[in-house]
JSON list of C-alpha atoms in Angstrom, two decimals:
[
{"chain": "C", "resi": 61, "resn": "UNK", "atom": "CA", "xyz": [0.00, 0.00, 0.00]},
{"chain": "C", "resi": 62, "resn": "UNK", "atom": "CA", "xyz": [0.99, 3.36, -1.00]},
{"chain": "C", "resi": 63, "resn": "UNK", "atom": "CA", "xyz": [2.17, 5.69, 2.00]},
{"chain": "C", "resi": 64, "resn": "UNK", "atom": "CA", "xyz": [0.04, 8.24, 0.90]},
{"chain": "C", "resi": 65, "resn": "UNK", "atom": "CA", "xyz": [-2.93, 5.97, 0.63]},
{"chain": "C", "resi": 66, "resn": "UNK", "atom": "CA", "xyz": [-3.78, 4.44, 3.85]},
{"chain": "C", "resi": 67, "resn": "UNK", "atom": "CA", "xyz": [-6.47, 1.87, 4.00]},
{"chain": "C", "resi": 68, "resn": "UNK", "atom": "CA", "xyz": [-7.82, 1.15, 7.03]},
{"chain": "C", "resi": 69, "resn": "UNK", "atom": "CA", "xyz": [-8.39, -2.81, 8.50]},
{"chain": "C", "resi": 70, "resn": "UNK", "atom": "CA", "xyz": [-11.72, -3.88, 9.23]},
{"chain": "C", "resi": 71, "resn": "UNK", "atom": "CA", "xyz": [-12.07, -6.60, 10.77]},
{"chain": "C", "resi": 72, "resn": "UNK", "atom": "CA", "xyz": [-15.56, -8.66, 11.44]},
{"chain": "C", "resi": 73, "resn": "UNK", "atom": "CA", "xyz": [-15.69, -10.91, 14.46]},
{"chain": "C", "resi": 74, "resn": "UNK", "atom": "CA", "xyz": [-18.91, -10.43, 16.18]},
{"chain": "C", "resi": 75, "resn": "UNK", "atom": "CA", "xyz": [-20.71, -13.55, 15.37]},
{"chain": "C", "resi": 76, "resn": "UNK", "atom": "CA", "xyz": [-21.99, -16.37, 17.71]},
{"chain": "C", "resi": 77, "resn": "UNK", "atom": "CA", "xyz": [-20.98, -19.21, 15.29]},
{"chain": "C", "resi": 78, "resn": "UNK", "atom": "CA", "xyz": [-23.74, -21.02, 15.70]},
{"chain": "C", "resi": 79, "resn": "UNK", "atom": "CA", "xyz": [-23.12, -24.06, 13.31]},
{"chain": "C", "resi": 80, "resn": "UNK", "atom": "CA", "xyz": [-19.31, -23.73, 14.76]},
{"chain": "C", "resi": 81, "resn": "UNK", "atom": "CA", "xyz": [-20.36, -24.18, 18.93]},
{"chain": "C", "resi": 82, "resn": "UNK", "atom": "CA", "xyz": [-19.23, -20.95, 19.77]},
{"chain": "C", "resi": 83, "resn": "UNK", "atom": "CA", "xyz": [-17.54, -17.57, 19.07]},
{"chain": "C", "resi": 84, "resn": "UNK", "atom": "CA", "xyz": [-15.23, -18.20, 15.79]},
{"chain": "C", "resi": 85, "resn": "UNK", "atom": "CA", "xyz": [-13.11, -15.20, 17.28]},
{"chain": "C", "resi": 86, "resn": "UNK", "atom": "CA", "xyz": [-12.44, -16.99, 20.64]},
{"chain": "C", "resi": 87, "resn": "UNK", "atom": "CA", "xyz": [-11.56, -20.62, 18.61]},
{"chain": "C", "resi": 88, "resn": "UNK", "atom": "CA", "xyz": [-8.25, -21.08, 18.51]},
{"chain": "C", "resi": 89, "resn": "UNK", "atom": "CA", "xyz": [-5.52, -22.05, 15.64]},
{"chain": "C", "resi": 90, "resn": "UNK", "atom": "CA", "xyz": [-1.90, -23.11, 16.72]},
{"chain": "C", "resi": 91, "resn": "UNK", "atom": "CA", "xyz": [-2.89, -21.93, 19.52]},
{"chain": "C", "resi": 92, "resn": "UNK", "atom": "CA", "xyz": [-3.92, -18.65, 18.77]},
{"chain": "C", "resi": 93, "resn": "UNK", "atom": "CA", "xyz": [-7.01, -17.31, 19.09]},
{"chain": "C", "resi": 94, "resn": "UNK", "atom": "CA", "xyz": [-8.49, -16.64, 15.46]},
{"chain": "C", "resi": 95, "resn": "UNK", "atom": "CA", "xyz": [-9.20, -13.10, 16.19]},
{"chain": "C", "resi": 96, "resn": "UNK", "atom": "CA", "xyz": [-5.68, -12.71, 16.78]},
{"chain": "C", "resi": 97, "resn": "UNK", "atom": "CA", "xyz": [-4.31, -14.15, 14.40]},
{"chain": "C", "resi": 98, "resn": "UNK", "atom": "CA", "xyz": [-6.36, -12.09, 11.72]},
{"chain": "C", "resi": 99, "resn": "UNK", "atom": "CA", "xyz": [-5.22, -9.02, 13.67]},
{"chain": "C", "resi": 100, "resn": "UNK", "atom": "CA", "xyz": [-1.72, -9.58, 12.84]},
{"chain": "C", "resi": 101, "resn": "UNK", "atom": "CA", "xyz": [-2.67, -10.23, 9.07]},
{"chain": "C", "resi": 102, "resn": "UNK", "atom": "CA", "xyz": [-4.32, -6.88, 9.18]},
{"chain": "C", "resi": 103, "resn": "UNK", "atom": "CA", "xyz": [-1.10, -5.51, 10.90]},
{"chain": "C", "resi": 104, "resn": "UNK", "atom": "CA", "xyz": [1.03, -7.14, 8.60]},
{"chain": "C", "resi": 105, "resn": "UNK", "atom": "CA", "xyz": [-0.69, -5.62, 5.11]},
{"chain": "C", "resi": 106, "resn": "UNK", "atom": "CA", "xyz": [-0.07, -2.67, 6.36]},
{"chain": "C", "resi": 107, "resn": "UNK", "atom": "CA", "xyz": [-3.23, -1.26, 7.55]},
{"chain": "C", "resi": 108, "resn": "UNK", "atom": "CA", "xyz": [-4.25, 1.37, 9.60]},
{"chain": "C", "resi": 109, "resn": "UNK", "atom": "CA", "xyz": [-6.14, 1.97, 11.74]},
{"chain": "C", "resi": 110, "resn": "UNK", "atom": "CA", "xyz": [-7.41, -1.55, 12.47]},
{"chain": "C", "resi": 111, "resn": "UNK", "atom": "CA", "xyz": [-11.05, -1.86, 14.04]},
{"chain": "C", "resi": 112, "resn": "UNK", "atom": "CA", "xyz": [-12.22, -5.17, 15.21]},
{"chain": "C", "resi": 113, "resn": "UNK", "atom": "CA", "xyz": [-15.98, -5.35, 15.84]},
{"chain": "C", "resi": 114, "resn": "UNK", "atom": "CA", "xyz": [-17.51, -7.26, 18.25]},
{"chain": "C", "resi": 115, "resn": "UNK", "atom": "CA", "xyz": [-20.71, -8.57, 19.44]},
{"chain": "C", "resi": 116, "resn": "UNK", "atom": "CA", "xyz": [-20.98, -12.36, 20.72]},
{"chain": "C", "resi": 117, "resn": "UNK", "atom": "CA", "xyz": [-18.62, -12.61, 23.70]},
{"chain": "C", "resi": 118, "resn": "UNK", "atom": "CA", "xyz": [-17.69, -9.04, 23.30]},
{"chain": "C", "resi": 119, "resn": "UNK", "atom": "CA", "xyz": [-15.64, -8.64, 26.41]},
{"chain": "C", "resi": 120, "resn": "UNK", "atom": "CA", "xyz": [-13.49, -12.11, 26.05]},
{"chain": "C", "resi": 121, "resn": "UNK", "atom": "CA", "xyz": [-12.74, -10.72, 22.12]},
{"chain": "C", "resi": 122, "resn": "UNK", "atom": "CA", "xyz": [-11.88, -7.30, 23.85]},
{"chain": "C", "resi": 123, "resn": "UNK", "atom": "CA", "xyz": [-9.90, -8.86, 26.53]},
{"chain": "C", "resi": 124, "resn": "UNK", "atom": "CA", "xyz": [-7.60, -10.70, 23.80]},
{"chain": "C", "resi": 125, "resn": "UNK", "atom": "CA", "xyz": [-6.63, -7.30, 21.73]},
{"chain": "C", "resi": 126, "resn": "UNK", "atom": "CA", "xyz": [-3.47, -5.87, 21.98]},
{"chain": "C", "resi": 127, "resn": "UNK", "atom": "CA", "xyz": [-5.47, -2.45, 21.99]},
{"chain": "C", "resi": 128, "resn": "UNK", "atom": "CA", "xyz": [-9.12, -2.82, 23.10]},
{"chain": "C", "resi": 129, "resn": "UNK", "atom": "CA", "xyz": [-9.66, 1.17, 22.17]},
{"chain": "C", "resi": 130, "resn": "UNK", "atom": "CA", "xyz": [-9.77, -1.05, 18.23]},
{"chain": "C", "resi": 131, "resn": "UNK", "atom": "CA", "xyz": [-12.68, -2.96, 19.64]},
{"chain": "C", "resi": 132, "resn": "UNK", "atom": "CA", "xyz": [-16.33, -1.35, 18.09]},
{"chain": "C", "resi": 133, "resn": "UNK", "atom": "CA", "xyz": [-19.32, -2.68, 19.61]},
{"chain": "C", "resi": 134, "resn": "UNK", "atom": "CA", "xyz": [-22.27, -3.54, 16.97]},
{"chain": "C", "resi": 135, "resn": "UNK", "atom": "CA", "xyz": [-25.52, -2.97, 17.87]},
{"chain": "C", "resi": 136, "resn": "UNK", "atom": "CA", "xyz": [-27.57, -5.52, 16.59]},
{"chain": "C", "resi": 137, "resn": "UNK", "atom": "CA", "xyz": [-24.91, -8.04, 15.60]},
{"chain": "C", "resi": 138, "resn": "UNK", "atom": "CA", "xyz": [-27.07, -11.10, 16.34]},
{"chain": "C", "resi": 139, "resn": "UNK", "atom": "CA", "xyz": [-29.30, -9.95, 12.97]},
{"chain": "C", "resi": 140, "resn": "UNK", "atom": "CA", "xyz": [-26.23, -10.46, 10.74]},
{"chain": "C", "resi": 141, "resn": "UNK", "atom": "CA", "xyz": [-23.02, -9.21, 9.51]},
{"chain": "C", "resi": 142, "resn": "UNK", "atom": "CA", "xyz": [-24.82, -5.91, 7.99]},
{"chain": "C", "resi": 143, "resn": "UNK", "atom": "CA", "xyz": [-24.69, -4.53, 11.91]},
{"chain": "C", "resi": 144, "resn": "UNK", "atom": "CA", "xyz": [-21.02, -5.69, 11.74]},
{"chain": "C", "resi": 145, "resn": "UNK", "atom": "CA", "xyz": [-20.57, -3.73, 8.95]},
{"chain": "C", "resi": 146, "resn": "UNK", "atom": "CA", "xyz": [-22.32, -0.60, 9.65]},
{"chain": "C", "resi": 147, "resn": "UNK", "atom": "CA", "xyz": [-21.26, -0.36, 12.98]},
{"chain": "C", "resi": 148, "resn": "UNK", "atom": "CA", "xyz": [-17.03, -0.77, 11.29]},
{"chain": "C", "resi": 149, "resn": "UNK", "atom": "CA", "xyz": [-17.58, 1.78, 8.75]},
{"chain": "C", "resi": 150, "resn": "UNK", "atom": "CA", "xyz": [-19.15, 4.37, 11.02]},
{"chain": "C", "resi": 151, "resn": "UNK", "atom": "CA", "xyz": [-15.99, 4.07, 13.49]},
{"chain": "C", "resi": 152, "resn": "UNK", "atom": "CA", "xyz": [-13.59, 4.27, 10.51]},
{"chain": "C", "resi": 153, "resn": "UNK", "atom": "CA", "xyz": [-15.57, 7.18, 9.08]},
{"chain": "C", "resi": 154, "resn": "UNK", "atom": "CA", "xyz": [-14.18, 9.20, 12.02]},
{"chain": "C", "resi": 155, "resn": "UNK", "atom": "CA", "xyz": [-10.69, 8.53, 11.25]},
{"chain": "C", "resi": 156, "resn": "UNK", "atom": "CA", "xyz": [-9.99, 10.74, 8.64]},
{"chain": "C", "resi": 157, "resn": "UNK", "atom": "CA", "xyz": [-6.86, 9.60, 6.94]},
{"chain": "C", "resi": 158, "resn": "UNK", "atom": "CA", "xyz": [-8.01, 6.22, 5.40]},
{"chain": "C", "resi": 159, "resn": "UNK", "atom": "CA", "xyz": [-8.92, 6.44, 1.47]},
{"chain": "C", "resi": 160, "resn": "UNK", "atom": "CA", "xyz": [-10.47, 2.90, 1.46]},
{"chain": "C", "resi": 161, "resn": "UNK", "atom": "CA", "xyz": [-11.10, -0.08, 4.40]},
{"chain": "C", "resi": 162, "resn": "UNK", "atom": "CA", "xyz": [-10.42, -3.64, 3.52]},
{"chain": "C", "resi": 163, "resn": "UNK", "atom": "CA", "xyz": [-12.69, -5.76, 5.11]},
{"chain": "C", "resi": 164, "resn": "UNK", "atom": "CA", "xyz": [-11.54, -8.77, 6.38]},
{"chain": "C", "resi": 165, "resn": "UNK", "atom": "CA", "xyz": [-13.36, -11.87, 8.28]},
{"chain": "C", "resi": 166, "resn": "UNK", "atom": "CA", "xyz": [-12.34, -13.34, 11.17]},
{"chain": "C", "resi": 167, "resn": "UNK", "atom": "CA", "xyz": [-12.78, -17.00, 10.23]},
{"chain": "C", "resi": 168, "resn": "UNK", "atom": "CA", "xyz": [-10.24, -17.05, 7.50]},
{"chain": "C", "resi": 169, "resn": "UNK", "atom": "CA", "xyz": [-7.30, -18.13, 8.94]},
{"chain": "C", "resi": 170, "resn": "UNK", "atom": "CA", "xyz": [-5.86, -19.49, 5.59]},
{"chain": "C", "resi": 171, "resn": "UNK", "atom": "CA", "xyz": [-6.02, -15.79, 3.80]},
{"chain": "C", "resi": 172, "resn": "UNK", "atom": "CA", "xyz": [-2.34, -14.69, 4.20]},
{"chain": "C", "resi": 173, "resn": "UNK", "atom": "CA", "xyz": [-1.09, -10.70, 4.58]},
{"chain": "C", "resi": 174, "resn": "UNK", "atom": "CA", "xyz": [-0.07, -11.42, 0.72]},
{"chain": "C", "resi": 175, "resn": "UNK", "atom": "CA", "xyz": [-3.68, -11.54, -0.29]},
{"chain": "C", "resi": 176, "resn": "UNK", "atom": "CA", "xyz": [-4.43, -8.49, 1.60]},
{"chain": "C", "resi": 177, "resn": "UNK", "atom": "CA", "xyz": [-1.74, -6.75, 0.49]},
{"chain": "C", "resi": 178, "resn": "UNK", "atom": "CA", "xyz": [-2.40, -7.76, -2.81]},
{"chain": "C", "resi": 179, "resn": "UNK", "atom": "CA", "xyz": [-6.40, -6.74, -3.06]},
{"chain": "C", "resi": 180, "resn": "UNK", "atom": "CA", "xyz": [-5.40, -3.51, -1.40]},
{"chain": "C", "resi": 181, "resn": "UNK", "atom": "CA", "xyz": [-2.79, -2.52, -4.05]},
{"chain": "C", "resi": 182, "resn": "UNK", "atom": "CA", "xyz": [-3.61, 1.34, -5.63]},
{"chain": "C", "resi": 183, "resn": "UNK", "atom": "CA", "xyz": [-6.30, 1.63, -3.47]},
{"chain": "C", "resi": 184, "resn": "UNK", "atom": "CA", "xyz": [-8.31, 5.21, -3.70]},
{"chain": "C", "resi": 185, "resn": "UNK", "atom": "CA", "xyz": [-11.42, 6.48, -2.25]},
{"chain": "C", "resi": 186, "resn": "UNK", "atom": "CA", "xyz": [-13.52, 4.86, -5.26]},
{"chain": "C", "resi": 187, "resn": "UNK", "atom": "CA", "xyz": [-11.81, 1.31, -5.51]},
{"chain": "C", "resi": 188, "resn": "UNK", "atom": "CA", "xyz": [-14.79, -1.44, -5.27]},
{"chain": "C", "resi": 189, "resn": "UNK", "atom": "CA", "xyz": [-12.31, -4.55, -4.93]},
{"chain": "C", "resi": 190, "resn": "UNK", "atom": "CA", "xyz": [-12.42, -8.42, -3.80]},
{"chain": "C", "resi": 191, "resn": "UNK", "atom": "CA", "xyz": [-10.20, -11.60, -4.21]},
{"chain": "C", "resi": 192, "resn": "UNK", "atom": "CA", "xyz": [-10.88, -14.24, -6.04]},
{"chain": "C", "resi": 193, "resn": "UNK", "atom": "CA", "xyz": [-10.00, -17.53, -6.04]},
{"chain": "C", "resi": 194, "resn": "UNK", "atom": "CA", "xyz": [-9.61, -19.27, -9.26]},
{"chain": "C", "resi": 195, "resn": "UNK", "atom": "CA", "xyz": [-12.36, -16.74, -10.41]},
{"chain": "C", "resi": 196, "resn": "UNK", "atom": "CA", "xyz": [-14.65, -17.47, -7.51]},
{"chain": "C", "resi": 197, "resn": "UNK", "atom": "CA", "xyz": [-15.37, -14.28, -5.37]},
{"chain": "C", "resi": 198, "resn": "UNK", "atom": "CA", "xyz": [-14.38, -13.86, -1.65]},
{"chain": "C", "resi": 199, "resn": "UNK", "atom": "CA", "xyz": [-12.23, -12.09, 0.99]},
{"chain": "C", "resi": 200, "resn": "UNK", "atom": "CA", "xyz": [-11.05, -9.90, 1.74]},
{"chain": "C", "resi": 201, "resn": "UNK", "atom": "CA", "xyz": [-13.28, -6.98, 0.03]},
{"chain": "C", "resi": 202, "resn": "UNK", "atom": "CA", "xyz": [-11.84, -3.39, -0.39]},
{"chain": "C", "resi": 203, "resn": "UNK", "atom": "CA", "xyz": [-14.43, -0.67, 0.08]},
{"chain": "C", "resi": 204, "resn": "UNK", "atom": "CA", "xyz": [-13.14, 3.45, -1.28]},
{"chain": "C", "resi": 205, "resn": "UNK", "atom": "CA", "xyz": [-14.07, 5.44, 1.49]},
{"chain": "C", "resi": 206, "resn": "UNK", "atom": "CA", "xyz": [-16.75, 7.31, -1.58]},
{"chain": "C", "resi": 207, "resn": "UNK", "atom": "CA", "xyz": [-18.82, 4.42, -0.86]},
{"chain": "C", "resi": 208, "resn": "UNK", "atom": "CA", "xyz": [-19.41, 4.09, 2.68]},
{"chain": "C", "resi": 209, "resn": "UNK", "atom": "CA", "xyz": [-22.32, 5.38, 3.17]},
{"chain": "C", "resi": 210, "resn": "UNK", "atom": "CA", "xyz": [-23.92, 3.81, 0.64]},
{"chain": "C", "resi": 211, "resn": "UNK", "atom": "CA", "xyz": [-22.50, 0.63, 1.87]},
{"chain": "C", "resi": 212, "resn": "UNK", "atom": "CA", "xyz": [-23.40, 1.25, 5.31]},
{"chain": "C", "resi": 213, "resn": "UNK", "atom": "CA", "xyz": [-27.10, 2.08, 3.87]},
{"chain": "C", "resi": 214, "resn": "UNK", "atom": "CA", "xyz": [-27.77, -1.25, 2.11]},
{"chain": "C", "resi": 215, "resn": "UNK", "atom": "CA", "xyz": [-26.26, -3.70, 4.51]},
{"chain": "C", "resi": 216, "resn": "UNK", "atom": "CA", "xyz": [-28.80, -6.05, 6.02]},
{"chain": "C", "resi": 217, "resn": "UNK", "atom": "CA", "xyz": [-29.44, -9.49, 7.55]},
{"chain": "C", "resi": 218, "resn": "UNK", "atom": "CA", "xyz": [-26.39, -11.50, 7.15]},
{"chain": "C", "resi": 219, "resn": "UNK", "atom": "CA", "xyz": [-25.49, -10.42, 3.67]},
{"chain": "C", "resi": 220, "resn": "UNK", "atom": "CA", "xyz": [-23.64, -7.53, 4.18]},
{"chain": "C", "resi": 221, "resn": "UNK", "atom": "CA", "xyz": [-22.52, -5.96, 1.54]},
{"chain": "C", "resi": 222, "resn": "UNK", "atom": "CA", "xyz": [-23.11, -8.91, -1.23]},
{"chain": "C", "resi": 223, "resn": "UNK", "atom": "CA", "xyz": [-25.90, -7.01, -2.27]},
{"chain": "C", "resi": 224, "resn": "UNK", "atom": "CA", "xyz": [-24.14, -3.59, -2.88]},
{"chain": "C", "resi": 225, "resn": "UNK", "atom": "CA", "xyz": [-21.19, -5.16, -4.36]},
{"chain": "C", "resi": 226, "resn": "UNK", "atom": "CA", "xyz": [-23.75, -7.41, -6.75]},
{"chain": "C", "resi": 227, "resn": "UNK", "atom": "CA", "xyz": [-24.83, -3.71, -8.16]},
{"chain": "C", "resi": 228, "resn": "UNK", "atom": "CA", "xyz": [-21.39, -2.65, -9.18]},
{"chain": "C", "resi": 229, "resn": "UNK", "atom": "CA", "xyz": [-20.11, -2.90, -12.74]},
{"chain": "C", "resi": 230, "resn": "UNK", "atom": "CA", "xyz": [-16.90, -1.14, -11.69]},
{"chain": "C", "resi": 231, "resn": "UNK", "atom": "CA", "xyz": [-16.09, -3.91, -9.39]},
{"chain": "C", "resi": 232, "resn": "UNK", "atom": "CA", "xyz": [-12.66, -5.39, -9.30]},
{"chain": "C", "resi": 233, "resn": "UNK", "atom": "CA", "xyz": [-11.90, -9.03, -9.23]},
{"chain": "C", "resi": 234, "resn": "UNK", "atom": "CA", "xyz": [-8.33, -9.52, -7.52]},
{"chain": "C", "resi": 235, "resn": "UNK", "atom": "CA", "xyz": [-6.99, -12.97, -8.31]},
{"chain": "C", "resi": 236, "resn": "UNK", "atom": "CA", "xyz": [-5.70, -14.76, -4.94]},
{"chain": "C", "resi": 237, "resn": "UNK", "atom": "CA", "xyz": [-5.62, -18.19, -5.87]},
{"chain": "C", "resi": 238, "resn": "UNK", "atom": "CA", "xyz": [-1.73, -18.47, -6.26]},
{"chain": "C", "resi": 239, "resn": "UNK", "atom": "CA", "xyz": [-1.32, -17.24, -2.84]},
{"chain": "C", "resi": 240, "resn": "UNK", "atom": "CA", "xyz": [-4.59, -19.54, -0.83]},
{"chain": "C", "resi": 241, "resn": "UNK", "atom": "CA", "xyz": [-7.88, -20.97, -1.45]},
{"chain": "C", "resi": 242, "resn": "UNK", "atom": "CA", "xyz": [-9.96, -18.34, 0.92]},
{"chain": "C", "resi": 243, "resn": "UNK", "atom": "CA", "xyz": [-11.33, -21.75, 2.60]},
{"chain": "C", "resi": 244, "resn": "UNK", "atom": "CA", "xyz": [-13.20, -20.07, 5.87]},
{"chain": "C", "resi": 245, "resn": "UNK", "atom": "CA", "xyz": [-13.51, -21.89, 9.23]},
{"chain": "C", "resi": 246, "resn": "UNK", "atom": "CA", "xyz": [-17.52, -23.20, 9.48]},
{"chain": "C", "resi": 247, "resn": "UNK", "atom": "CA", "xyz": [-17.32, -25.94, 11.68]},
{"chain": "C", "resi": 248, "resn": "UNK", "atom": "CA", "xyz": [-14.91, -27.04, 14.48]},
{"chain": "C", "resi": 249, "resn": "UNK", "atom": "CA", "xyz": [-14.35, -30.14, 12.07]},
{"chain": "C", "resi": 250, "resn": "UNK", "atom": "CA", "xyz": [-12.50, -28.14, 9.32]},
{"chain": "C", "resi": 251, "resn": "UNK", "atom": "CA", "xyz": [-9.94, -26.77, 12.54]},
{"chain": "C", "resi": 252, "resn": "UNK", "atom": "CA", "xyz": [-6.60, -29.14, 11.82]},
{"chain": "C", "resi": 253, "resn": "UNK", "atom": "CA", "xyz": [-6.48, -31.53, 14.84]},
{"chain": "C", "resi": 254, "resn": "UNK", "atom": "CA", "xyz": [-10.27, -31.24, 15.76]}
]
């Protein structure tokens, strides 16, 4: 990422993982917690600043952060990621240096700093941006700054911004699938020795 084009980390991690038995963010890879670990992936693109929002288990995500002031609280979380989403954006919309904020989730363990380095390349505030993975969208998703309230206006339910992004013609696919396979964590089954 450009110096003079800061993008901001946002990271989602509020869910209840309901299929997985529990918080995703509080499950644990290599022994590190998952929110954790995609903090550092964050850190280690380059991003800044770096919100994490919460919901399920709030304060035991909180506790965990090397900075709970990057913890934002979402209203509403247990309707979906769109409160995840809104509630990210409107922190980050008071930090006034970021041109864009790449949105990352916290149950993708396997999506290297490379792939978020990579999707967040030239960013600006009107980039509309996602990997791909052998042509098959995913994560992370970079959103320009132009577009966050619009964004934060259409997210709903669990879909956050699919729908949005769905609308866009000027959206850029990012091939990833040299660098991972964007597999997310669903079940504690798909966790190496579970």
């Amino acid at each position: 990422m450009a110096e003079n084009a800061p993008v901001a980390g946002l990271l989602l991690a509020a869910g209840a993982g309901r299929r997985f038995g529990g918080p995703k963010a509080l499950a644990e890879l290599d022994g590190q917690p998952l929110v954790l670990r995609a903090l550092a992936t964050l850190s280690t693109a380059g991003c800044h600043p770096i919100r994490v929002v919460v919901g399920a288990a709030a304060e035991q995500v909180r506790a965990l952060l090397p900075d709970p002031g990057q913890a934002v609280f979402a209203d509403g979380w247990e309707t979906g990621m769109g409160a995840s989403l809104k509630a990210g954006l409107a922190a980050l919309a008071q930090e006034p240096r970021p041109v864009a904020a790449l949105v990352h989730l916290v149950d993708l363990p396997w999506v290297g700093a490379g792939i978020l380095t990579r999707v967040a390349a030239g960013a600006t505030t009107e980039t509309v941006a996602r990997a791909s993975y052998d042509g098959v969208p995913g994560h992370p998703v970079l959103l320009g700054r132009r577009w966050w309230p619009e964004i934060a206006d259409s997210a709903q339910g669990d879909r956050g911004a699919r729908d949005w992004l769905a609308t866009r013609e000027d959206l850029t696919l990012v091939e990833c699938g040299d660098l991972g396979s964007g597999r997310d964590v669903d079940r504690r089954a798909d966790l190496p020795g579970r």
